[in-house]
Coordinates of C-alpha atoms in Angstrom, one line a residue:
Chain A
X1 CA 0.0 0.0 0.0
X2 CA 1.4 3.4 -0.9
X3 CA 2.1 5.7 2.0
X4 CA -0.3 8.6 2.6
X5 CA 1.5 11.9 1.9
X6 CA 1.9 14.2 4.8
X7 CA 0.4 17.7 4.7
X8 CA 3.9 19.1 4.3
X9 CA 4.5 16.7 1.3
X10 CA 1.2 17.8 -0.2
X11 CA 2.2 21.5 0.3
X12 CA 5.6 20.9 -1.3
X13 CA 4.0 19.1 -4.2
X14 CA 1.5 22.0 -4.7
X15 CA 3.7 25.0 -4.2
X16 CA 7.4 24.3 -4.4
X17 CA 7.8 22.9 -7.8
X18 CA 7.1 24.0 -11.4
X19 CA 4.0 22.6 -13.0
X20 CA 5.0 20.6 -16.2
X21 CA 3.1 21.2 -19.5
X22 CA 2.1 17.6 -19.7
X23 CA 0.8 17.5 -16.1
X24 CA -1.1 20.8 -16.7
X25 CA -2.9 19.3 -19.7
X26 CA -4.2 16.5 -17.5
X27 CA -5.4 18.7 -14.6
X28 CA -9.1 18.3 -13.9
X29 CA -11.0 21.1 -12.0
X30 CA -12.8 20.1 -8.8
X31 CA -16.4 19.2 -9.5
X32 CA -18.9 21.8 -8.6
X33 CA -20.7 19.4 -6.3
X34 CA -17.6 19.2 -4.1
X35 CA -17.4 22.9 -3.9
X36 CA -21.1 23.3 -3.0
X37 CA -20.7 20.7 -0.3
X38 CA -17.8 22.7 1.1
X39 CA -19.8 25.9 1.1
X40 CA -22.6 24.1 3.0
X41 CA -20.2 22.7 5.5
X42 CA -18.6 26.1 6.0
X43 CA -22.0 27.7 6.6
X44 CA -22.9 25.0 9.2
X45 CA -19.6 25.7 11.0
X46 CA -20.1 29.5 10.9
X47 CA -23.6 29.1 12.3
X48 CA -22.3 26.8 15.1
X49 CA -19.6 29.3 15.9
X50 CA -22.1 32.2 15.9
X51 CA -24.3 30.3 18.3
X52 CA -21.3 30.3 20.8
X53 CA -20.6 34.0 20.3
X54 CA -20.4 35.8 23.6
X55 CA -21.1 39.4 22.6
X56 CA -24.5 39.3 24.1
X57 CA -23.2 38.4 27.5
X58 CA -24.3 40.9 30.0
X59 CA -21.4 42.7 31.7
X60 CA -21.8 42.5 35.4
X61 CA -21.5 45.8 37.2
X62 CA -17.9 45.5 38.3
X63 CA -16.3 48.9 38.5
X64 CA -12.8 49.3 37.1
X65 CA -10.8 51.8 39.0
Chain B
X1 CA 22.0 77.1 30.5
X2 CA 22.5 80.4 28.6
X3 CA 19.7 82.8 27.5
X4 CA 18.5 81.2 24.3
X5 CA 17.2 78.1 26.2
X6 CA 16.5 79.7 29.5
X7 CA 13.5 77.6 30.3
X8 CA 15.2 74.4 29.3
X9 CA 17.6 72.9 31.8
X10 CA 19.9 70.1 30.9
X11 CA 21.2 67.7 33.4
X12 CA 22.9 64.3 33.7
X13 CA 20.8 61.2 34.3
X14 CA 20.9 59.8 37.7
X15 CA 18.2 57.6 39.1
X16 CA 18.0 59.7 42.2
X17 CA 17.5 62.9 40.2
X18 CA 14.6 61.3 38.4
X19 CA 13.1 59.7 41.5
X20 CA 13.4 62.9 43.5
X21 CA 11.9 64.9 40.7
X22 CA 9.0 62.6 40.2
X23 CA 8.1 61.7 43.8
X24 CA 9.5 58.2 44.2
X25 CA 6.3 56.5 43.3
X26 CA 6.0 53.1 41.6
X27 CA 5.6 54.7 38.2
X28 CA 8.8 56.8 38.7
X29 CA 10.7 53.7 39.7
X30 CA 9.4 51.8 36.7
X31 CA 10.3 54.7 34.4
X32 CA 13.9 54.7 35.7
X33 CA 14.2 51.0 35.2
X34 CA 12.7 51.1 31.7
X35 CA 14.8 54.1 30.5
X36 CA 18.0 52.7 31.9
X37 CA 17.4 49.4 30.1
X38 CA 16.4 51.1 26.9
X39 CA 19.6 53.3 27.0
X40 CA 21.7 50.2 28.0
X41 CA 23.1 52.1 31.0
X42 CA 24.8 48.9 32.2
X43 CA 27.2 49.2 29.3
X44 CA 28.2 52.7 30.5
X45 CA 26.2 54.7 28.0
X46 CA 25.3 58.1 29.4
X47 CA 21.8 59.6 29.4
X48 CA 21.0 63.3 29.3
X49 CA 17.8 64.9 30.5
X50 CA 16.4 68.1 29.2
X51 CA 13.6 69.7 31.3
X52 CA 11.2 72.3 29.9
X53 CA 10.3 74.3 33.1
X54 CA 7.0 75.5 31.8
X55 CA 5.0 73.2 29.5
X56 CA 1.3 73.5 28.6
X57 CA -0.2 70.1 28.1
X58 CA -3.5 70.0 26.4
X59 CA -4.6 66.9 28.2
X60 CA -3.7 68.1 31.7
X61 CA -5.1 71.6 30.9
X62 CA -8.5 70.0 30.1
X63 CA -8.4 68.0 33.3
X64 CA -7.5 71.3 35.1
X65 CA -10.4 73.2 33.4
X66 CA -13.0 70.6 34.3
X67 CA -11.8 69.4 37.7
X68 CA -8.8 71.0 39.3
X69 CA -9.7 74.7 38.7
X70 CA -12.7 74.1 40.9
X71 CA -10.8 72.4 43.7
X72 CA -10.4 74.0 47.0
X73 CA -6.7 73.3 46.9
X74 CA -6.1 74.2 43.3
X75 CA -2.8 73.0 41.8
X76 CA -0.9 74.9 39.1
X77 CA -2.2 74.8 35.5
X78 CA 1.2 74.3 33.9
X79 CA 3.4 71.2 33.8
X80 CA 7.1 70.5 33.3
X81 CA 8.3 68.2 30.5
X82 CA 11.2 65.8 30.7
X83 CA 13.0 64.7 27.6
X84 CA 15.5 61.8 27.7
X85 CA 18.4 61.4 25.3
X86 CA 20.6 58.2 25.1
X87 CA 24.3 58.1 24.5
X88 CA 25.0 61.7 25.2
X89 CA 26.2 63.8 28.1
X90 CA 24.6 67.1 29.2
X91 CA 27.8 68.9 27.9
X92 CA 27.6 67.3 24.5
X93 CA 23.8 67.8 24.2
X94 CA 24.2 71.5 25.1
X95 CA 27.1 71.9 22.7
X96 CA 25.2 70.4 19.9
X97 CA 22.2 72.7 20.5
X98 CA 24.4 75.8 20.8
X99 CA 26.1 74.9 17.5
X100 CA 22.8 74.6 15.8
X101 CA 21.7 78.0 17.2
X102 CA 24.9 79.5 15.8
X103 CA 24.8 78.0 12.3
X104 CA 21.6 77.4 10.3
X105 CA 23.4 74.8 8.1
X106 CA 23.7 72.5 11.1
X107 CA 20.0 72.5 12.1
X108 CA 18.9 69.6 10.0
X109 CA 21.9 67.4 11.0
X110 CA 21.4 68.3 14.7
X111 CA 17.6 67.5 14.5
X112 CA 18.5 64.1 13.0
X113 CA 21.2 63.4 15.5
X114 CA 18.9 64.3 18.4
X115 CA 16.0 62.2 17.0
X116 CA 18.3 59.2 16.7
X117 CA 19.1 59.3 20.4
X118 CA 15.7 60.5 21.6
X119 CA 14.1 58.0 24.1
X120 CA 10.9 60.0 24.7
X121 CA 9.3 62.4 27.1
X122 CA 7.3 62.6 30.3
X123 CA 4.9 65.4 31.2
X124 CA 5.2 66.0 34.9
X125 CA 1.9 67.2 36.3
X126 CA 1.8 69.5 39.4
X127 CA -0.2 66.8 41.2
X128 CA 1.3 65.3 44.3
X129 CA 0.8 61.6 44.3
X130 CA 0.1 61.5 40.5
X131 CA 2.9 63.4 38.8
X132 CA 3.3 61.1 35.8
X133 CA 1.3 62.7 33.1
X134 CA 1.3 62.0 29.3
X135 CA 4.4 60.0 28.7
X136 CA 5.6 58.6 25.4
X137 CA 8.7 56.3 25.4
X138 CA 10.4 54.5 22.7
X139 CA 9.8 50.7 22.7
X140 CA 12.6 48.1 23.1
X141 CA 14.2 47.0 19.8
X142 CA 12.1 44.5 17.9
X143 CA 14.1 41.2 18.2
X144 CA 12.0 39.0 16.0
X145 CA 9.7 38.0 18.8
X146 CA 8.5 41.3 20.3
X147 CA 5.7 42.9 18.4
X148 CA 4.7 46.4 19.5
X149 CA 1.7 46.7 17.3
X150 CA -0.1 49.8 18.4
X151 CA 2.5 52.6 18.5
X152 CA 2.0 55.8 16.5
X153 CA 4.2 58.7 15.7
X154 CA 4.4 61.8 18.0
X155 CA 6.1 65.0 16.9
X156 CA 8.0 66.8 19.7
X157 CA 9.7 70.2 19.7
X158 CA 12.8 70.6 21.8
X159 CA 14.6 73.9 21.7
X160 CA 13.3 74.5 18.2
X161 CA 14.2 71.1 16.9
X162 CA 11.4 68.9 15.6
X163 CA 11.8 65.2 16.7
X164 CA 9.6 62.3 15.9
X165 CA 9.1 59.4 18.2
X166 CA 7.0 56.2 17.8
X167 CA 5.2 55.1 21.0
X168 CA 1.9 55.2 22.7
X169 CA 1.0 57.7 25.3
X170 CA 0.7 56.5 28.9
X171 CA -0.2 58.2 32.1
X172 CA -0.8 57.5 35.7
X173 CA -4.3 57.8 36.9
X174 CA -5.0 60.8 39.1
X175 CA -8.5 59.7 40.4
X176 CA -9.7 63.3 40.1
X177 CA -10.2 63.4 36.3
X178 CA -9.6 59.8 35.4
X179 CA -9.1 56.3 36.9
X180 CA -7.7 53.1 35.3
X181 CA -10.8 52.6 33.1
X182 CA -10.8 56.1 31.6
X183 CA -7.0 56.1 31.4
X184 CA -7.0 52.8 29.5
X185 CA -9.6 54.1 27.0
X186 CA -7.5 57.3 26.7
X187 CA -4.3 55.3 25.8
X188 CA -6.2 53.1 23.4
X189 CA -7.8 56.1 21.6
X190 CA -4.3 57.6 21.2
X191 CA -3.8 55.0 18.5
X192 CA -7.3 54.8 17.1
X193 CA -7.8 58.6 16.8
X194 CA -4.5 58.8 14.9
X195 CA -5.7 56.1 12.5
X196 CA -9.0 57.9 11.8
X197 CA -7.5 61.4 11.6
X198 CA -9.2 62.7 14.7
X199 CA -7.8 64.6 17.7
X200 CA -7.2 62.4 20.7
X201 CA -9.7 63.0 23.5
X202 CA -8.5 64.1 26.9
X203 CA -9.0 62.0 30.1
X204 CA -11.7 64.4 31.3
X205 CA -13.5 64.2 27.9
X206 CA -13.6 60.4 28.2
X207 CA -14.9 60.4 31.8
X208 CA -17.6 62.9 30.7
X209 CA -18.5 60.8 27.6
X210 CA -19.0 57.7 29.8
X211 CA -22.2 59.2 31.2
X212 CA -21.3 57.9 34.7
X213 CA -23.3 59.7 37.3
X214 CA -20.8 58.9 40.0
X215 CA -17.6 60.7 40.9
X216 CA -14.6 59.8 38.7
X217 CA -12.9 58.0 41.6
X218 CA -15.8 55.4 41.6
X219 CA -14.5 54.0 38.3
X220 CA -16.4 52.9 35.3
X221 CA -18.0 49.6 34.4
X222 CA -17.6 47.9 31.0
X223 CA -20.8 49.4 29.6
X224 CA -19.8 52.9 30.6
X225 CA -16.4 52.5 29.0
X226 CA -18.1 51.3 25.8
X227 CA -20.5 54.2 26.0
X228 CA -17.5 56.7 26.2
X229 CA -15.9 55.1 23.2
X230 CA -19.1 55.2 21.2
X231 CA -20.0 58.8 22.2
X232 CA -16.6 60.0 21.1
X233 CA -17.3 58.6 17.6
X234 CA -15.7 55.2 17.6
X235 CA -16.9 51.6 17.2
X236 CA -16.6 49.2 20.1
X237 CA -16.1 45.4 20.3
X238 CA -16.2 43.2 23.4
X239 CA -15.3 39.6 23.8
X240 CA -14.9 37.2 26.7
X241 CA -12.4 34.4 27.5
X242 CA -15.0 32.3 29.4
X243 CA -15.8 29.3 27.3
X244 CA -12.7 29.3 25.1
X245 CA -9.5 30.8 26.4
X246 CA -7.3 29.9 23.4
X247 CA -9.8 31.5 21.1
X248 CA -9.8 34.6 23.3
X249 CA -6.0 34.8 23.1
X250 CA -6.1 34.6 19.3
X251 CA -8.8 37.3 19.3
X252 CA -6.4 39.6 21.3
X253 CA -3.6 38.9 18.9
X254 CA -5.8 39.4 15.9
X255 CA -6.7 42.9 17.1
X256 CA -3.0 43.7 17.9
X257 CA -2.1 42.5 14.4
X258 CA -4.7 44.9 13.2
X259 CA -2.8 47.7 15.1
X260 CA -5.7 48.2 17.5
X261 CA -5.0 48.3 21.2
X262 CA -6.9 45.8 23.4
X263 CA -8.2 46.9 26.8
X264 CA -8.1 43.9 29.1
X265 CA -10.7 44.0 31.9
X266 CA -9.4 42.0 34.9
X267 CA -10.9 41.1 38.2
X268 CA -9.7 39.8 41.5
X269 CA -11.6 38.6 44.5
X270 CA -10.6 39.2 48.1
X271 CA -12.3 38.5 51.3
X272 CA -14.1 41.3 53.1
X273 CA -15.7 41.5 56.5
X274 CA -19.2 41.2 54.9
X275 CA -18.3 38.8 52.1
X276 CA -16.2 38.7 49.0
X277 CA -15.1 41.9 47.3
X278 CA -14.5 42.0 43.6
X279 CA -11.9 44.5 42.4
X280 CA -11.7 45.5 38.8
X281 CA -8.7 46.8 36.9
X282 CA -8.2 47.8 33.2
X283 CA -4.9 47.7 31.3
X284 CA -4.1 48.3 27.6
X285 CA -2.3 45.6 25.6
X286 CA 0.1 47.3 23.2
X287 CA 1.9 44.2 21.9
X288 CA 2.9 40.6 22.4
X289 CA 5.8 38.3 22.1
X290 CA 5.6 35.9 19.2
X291 CA 4.0 32.7 20.6
X292 CA 5.1 29.2 19.8
X293 CA 3.7 27.8 16.6
X294 CA 0.0 27.8 16.9
X295 CA -1.6 24.7 18.5
X296 CA -4.9 23.5 17.4
X297 CA -7.8 25.2 19.1
X298 CA -10.7 23.1 20.1
X299 CA -13.6 25.2 18.9
X300 CA -16.0 23.7 21.5
X301 CA -18.7 24.2 18.9
X302 CA -20.7 21.2 17.9
X303 CA -19.6 19.9 14.5
X304 CA -16.8 22.4 14.0
X305 CA -13.4 20.6 13.9
X306 CA -10.5 22.1 15.8
X307 CA -8.6 24.9 14.1
X308 CA -5.0 26.2 14.3
X309 CA -5.2 29.9 15.0
X310 CA -2.3 32.3 15.2
X311 CA -1.9 33.8 18.7
X312 CA -3.9 31.0 20.5
X313 CA -0.8 30.3 22.7
X314 CA 0.2 34.0 23.3
X315 CA 1.5 34.1 26.8
X316 CA 3.6 37.3 26.9
X317 CA 1.9 40.6 26.5
X318 CA 3.2 44.2 26.6
X319 CA 0.8 46.5 28.4
X320 CA 0.2 50.0 29.6
X321 CA -0.8 49.6 33.2
X322 CA -1.5 52.9 35.0
X323 CA -0.4 51.3 38.3
X324 CA 3.0 50.6 36.8
X325 CA 4.1 52.0 33.5
X326 CA 4.2 51.7 29.7
X327 CA 5.0 48.6 27.7
X328 CA 5.3 46.5 30.8
X329 CA 5.9 42.8 30.2
X330 CA 3.0 40.7 31.7
X331 CA 2.3 37.0 31.4
X332 CA -1.0 35.4 30.4
X333 CA -1.7 31.8 31.5
X334 CA -4.4 29.3 31.7
X335 CA -5.2 28.5 35.3
X336 CA -6.5 25.1 36.5
X337 CA -8.9 27.0 38.9
X338 CA -12.5 27.5 38.1
X339 CA -14.5 30.7 38.6
X340 CA -18.2 31.2 37.9
X341 CA -18.3 27.9 36.0
X342 CA -15.3 28.6 33.8
X343 CA -11.6 27.8 34.0
X344 CA -9.8 31.1 34.7
X345 CA -7.5 32.9 32.3
X346 CA -5.0 34.8 34.5
X347 CA -2.5 37.6 34.1
X348 CA 0.6 37.8 36.2
X349 CA 1.5 41.5 36.5
X350 CA 5.2 41.0 36.0
X351 CA 7.8 38.5 34.8
X352 CA 7.9 35.1 36.4
X353 CA 11.6 34.6 35.8
X354 CA 12.8 38.1 36.9
X355 CA 14.3 39.0 40.2
X356 CA 11.8 40.8 42.5
X357 CA 12.1 44.6 42.9
X358 CA 11.2 46.4 46.1
X359 CA 9.0 49.0 44.3
X360 CA 6.5 46.5 42.7
X361 CA 4.7 43.6 44.1
X362 CA 3.6 41.2 41.4
X363 CA 0.1 39.9 41.6
X364 CA -2.3 37.8 39.6
X365 CA -5.7 38.9 38.1
X366 CA -8.3 37.0 36.3
X367 CA -9.3 38.2 32.8
X368 CA -12.9 39.0 32.6
X369 CA -13.3 40.6 29.2
X370 CA -11.6 42.6 26.5
X371 CA -12.9 45.7 24.8
X372 CA -11.5 47.3 21.7
X373 CA -12.1 50.8 20.3
X374 CA -12.0 50.8 16.6
X375 CA -12.8 53.0 13.6
X376 CA -16.6 53.5 13.3
X377 CA -16.9 51.9 9.9
X378 CA -15.0 48.8 10.9
X379 CA -18.3 47.1 11.7
X380 CA -17.1 43.5 11.7
X381 CA -15.7 42.3 15.0
X382 CA -13.1 39.7 15.8
X383 CA -15.7 37.1 16.4
X384 CA -17.2 37.7 13.0
X385 CA -13.8 37.3 11.5
X386 CA -13.6 33.9 13.2
X387 CA -17.0 33.0 11.8
X388 CA -15.7 34.0 8.3
X389 CA -12.6 31.8 8.9
X390 CA -14.5 28.7 9.8
X391 CA -17.0 29.3 6.9
X392 CA -14.2 29.5 4.4
X393 CA -12.0 26.8 5.7
X394 CA -13.8 23.8 4.2
X395 CA -13.6 25.4 0.8
X396 CA -9.9 26.2 1.1
X397 CA -9.2 22.7 2.3
X398 CA -10.9 21.1 -0.7
X399 CA -8.4 22.8 -2.9
X400 CA -5.4 22.6 -0.6
X401 CA -5.7 19.6 1.7
X402 CA -3.2 21.1 4.2
X403 CA -3.4 21.8 7.9
X404 CA -3.1 25.6 7.7
X405 CA -2.7 27.9 10.6
X406 CA -5.1 30.8 10.2
X407 CA -4.2 34.3 11.2
X408 CA -6.7 37.1 11.1
X409 CA -6.5 40.9 11.1
X410 CA -8.2 44.0 9.9
X411 CA -6.6 46.7 7.9
X412 CA -7.6 49.4 5.5
X413 CA -8.2 48.5 1.8
X414 CA -5.8 51.3 0.8
X415 CA -3.0 50.0 3.2
X416 CA -3.5 46.5 1.8
X417 CA -3.3 47.7 -1.8
X418 CA -0.2 49.7 -0.9
X419 CA 1.5 46.7 0.7
X420 CA 0.8 44.6 -2.4
X421 CA 2.2 47.3 -4.7
X422 CA 5.4 47.2 -2.7
X423 CA 5.5 43.4 -2.4
X424 CA 8.3 41.5 -4.1
X425 CA 6.6 38.1 -3.6
X426 CA 3.7 38.4 -6.1
X427 CA 3.3 37.9 -9.8
X428 CA 3.1 41.4 -11.1
X429 CA 0.9 40.6 -14.1
X430 CA -2.2 40.4 -12.0
X431 CA -1.5 43.6 -10.1
X432 CA -3.1 46.0 -12.6
X433 CA -6.5 44.3 -12.3
X434 CA -6.4 44.5 -8.6
X435 CA -5.3 48.1 -8.5
X436 CA -7.5 49.4 -11.3
X437 CA -10.7 47.3 -11.4
X438 CA -11.2 45.9 -7.9
X439 CA -13.1 47.9 -5.3
X440 CA -11.6 47.6 -1.8
X441 CA -13.8 48.7 1.1
X442 CA -12.3 51.2 3.5
X443 CA -11.8 48.4 6.1
X444 CA -11.0 44.9 5.2
X445 CA -10.6 41.6 7.0
X446 CA -7.6 39.5 6.0
X447 CA -7.8 35.7 6.7
X448 CA -4.4 34.4 6.1
X449 CA -3.6 30.7 5.7
X450 CA -0.1 29.8 6.7
X451 CA 1.8 26.6 6.0
X452 CA 4.2 27.4 8.9
X453 CA 4.9 30.5 10.9
X454 CA 6.0 33.4 8.6
X455 CA 5.1 31.5 5.5
X456 CA 1.7 32.7 4.2
X457 CA 0.1 30.6 1.4
X458 CA -2.9 32.8 0.7
X459 CA -4.9 35.7 2.0
X460 CA -8.7 35.8 1.6
X461 CA -9.6 39.5 1.7
X462 CA -13.1 40.2 2.8
X463 CA -15.2 43.4 3.3
X464 CA -15.1 44.4 7.0
X465 CA -17.4 47.4 6.8
X466 CA -20.5 45.2 6.7
X467 CA -21.8 42.2 8.6
X468 CA -23.3 39.7 6.2
X469 CA -27.1 39.5 6.3
X470 CA -27.1 35.9 5.0
X471 CA -23.9 34.5 6.2
X472 CA -23.3 31.6 3.9
X473 CA -19.9 32.9 2.9
X474 CA -18.4 36.3 3.6
X475 CA -18.2 38.8 0.7
X476 CA -14.7 38.1 -0.7
X477 CA -12.9 41.0 -2.3
X478 CA -9.8 39.2 -3.5
X479 CA -7.5 36.3 -3.0
X480 CA -3.8 37.0 -2.7
X481 CA -1.8 33.9 -2.8
X482 CA 1.8 34.9 -2.0
X483 CA 2.8 31.4 -1.4
X484 CA 1.3 29.8 -4.6
X485 CA 3.7 30.5 -7.4
X486 CA 2.1 31.3 -10.7
X487 CA 3.7 28.3 -12.4
X488 CA 3.2 25.8 -9.6
X489 CA 0.6 23.0 -9.5
X490 CA -1.3 25.0 -6.9
X491 CA -2.0 27.9 -9.3
X492 CA -4.8 26.3 -11.3
X493 CA -6.5 25.3 -8.1
X494 CA -6.2 28.9 -6.8
X495 CA -7.7 30.1 -10.1
X496 CA -10.7 27.8 -9.7
X497 CA -11.2 28.9 -6.1
X498 CA -11.1 32.6 -7.1
X499 CA -13.5 31.9 -10.0
X500 CA -15.9 30.1 -7.7
X501 CA -15.9 33.0 -5.3
X502 CA -16.1 35.5 -8.1
X503 CA -13.1 37.5 -7.1
X504 CA -9.8 38.5 -8.6
X505 CA -6.6 36.5 -7.8
X506 CA -3.0 37.5 -7.3
X507 CA -0.6 34.6 -7.4
X508 CA 3.0 34.4 -6.1
X509 CA 6.1 35.1 -8.1
X510 CA 7.0 32.4 -10.6
X511 CA 9.4 29.7 -9.5
X512 CA 12.5 29.3 -11.5
X513 CA 12.7 26.0 -13.4
X514 CA 15.0 23.6 -11.6
X515 CA 18.4 23.2 -13.2
X516 CA 19.4 19.7 -14.3
X517 CA 21.7 19.5 -11.3
X518 CA 18.9 20.4 -8.9
X519 CA 16.7 17.8 -10.6
X520 CA 19.4 15.2 -10.2
X521 CA 19.8 16.2 -6.6
X522 CA 16.1 15.9 -6.0
X523 CA 15.9 12.5 -7.6

């Protein structure tokens, strides 16, 4: 079984080498369904984070002096 | 000194001269310690002091007009101002000034020479017990870890010479016109007013704007501090460490990276005869020491995976504390003790590994909240920038399956464009579109994905003047991918991401093709 590349290996492969012409001709864009799924996931995460937001917390009347 | 500078006296630095002149309080001791370290006195470098015997300080004068002029024991309305110069003796400083008085061709060189050695100034108020008025001191040199994020330039005139110093004004509370809460707001607004082109309000003006019906010495609560900031024409943000201390730390660092001071509201409980007494104290965070590489922050939000955030481990802060002094080094740590149902986030007012000094007793406070004064049209807060980050992360990860650390900050659209224009890291062919055809809002949020500290892969630039009404994704202005070279395999993915978000893209500078030797080496 081939080893799973680490995040650093993936980063090096994506950003630290020149894209060859032949490789470029075979690149496929990510399907739109994958992107829409990511947007939905992000929206769920943002809503969950917003639910935990503390700006509505009532400041107790401690006096700072 | 001779007639031309009759009101300016020049003397040699001795700690006793300063302490005797300023009343030997804690703030005077701190100032002596700070200036001596700054000037590296231990290496034998001399310091000269120049004192203006009569100085009219706008801030003190306003306090005088609204409070002291109506006191039964009325103090003087004028102050003295102390200037500190490193690496010079009084004789050399005086000779340098006299030479510039005699020869106009020497003025510019003398001003530059004085400015290079200028450590800052202190306004000495005629108030016994609270002499340390508006004080601006240079910060320690940035050594790669220290970030003093919220300084601003001040222009100072000494004997006709115009000197510039970068710092942030500090002063001791006097309890008549201001206490720690109003003094903290005053220091914070020094920076924010400068950014927005407004005149800095005086301590008295802040106290009046708070709407507190009580005497100044009764202090202000959080709501009154926010009220003061708002009535003076600024926006306010507030956030709390309670349920997520790591997230709170990263929020503090995000504001500091946005060059906005953070006012930390701290509390401490002590036993009283009739029960527990809660003391409150406010300090202004002006910078931080670069934390260790970010650890992953548990979001404690159902369904939201942990996220690595810049600043979540920040444990050394530089603060203005009106009990002590400016840019004091304090430590932030996560306590194992519980308070009101939450684990405490505590501040040690001092340095845990430094020898004790007789003039300051270190103590520990619990962080209760943070408030930030910001430009009025910067409507997004740091929590919304976090929501934007978690909303965008799944999309970024689909294109780049890498465990990024995310750093957040706010800046102005114009500043960001200017930075890009000067950047040597980006592909210049996409710059014209971004400069000529892209509308940047006045304030923007920058969500930066980093592969490792100091190595940004991409910035997602969002509008920060508006909070989204339907927050599916934030409104993205541009993607700037410094770390994705235009000819790398990441570039087509970045293009698809930008197309999907409907925004322009700037890629990183092209990689040079590897030489045959490099290829062999790689293989």
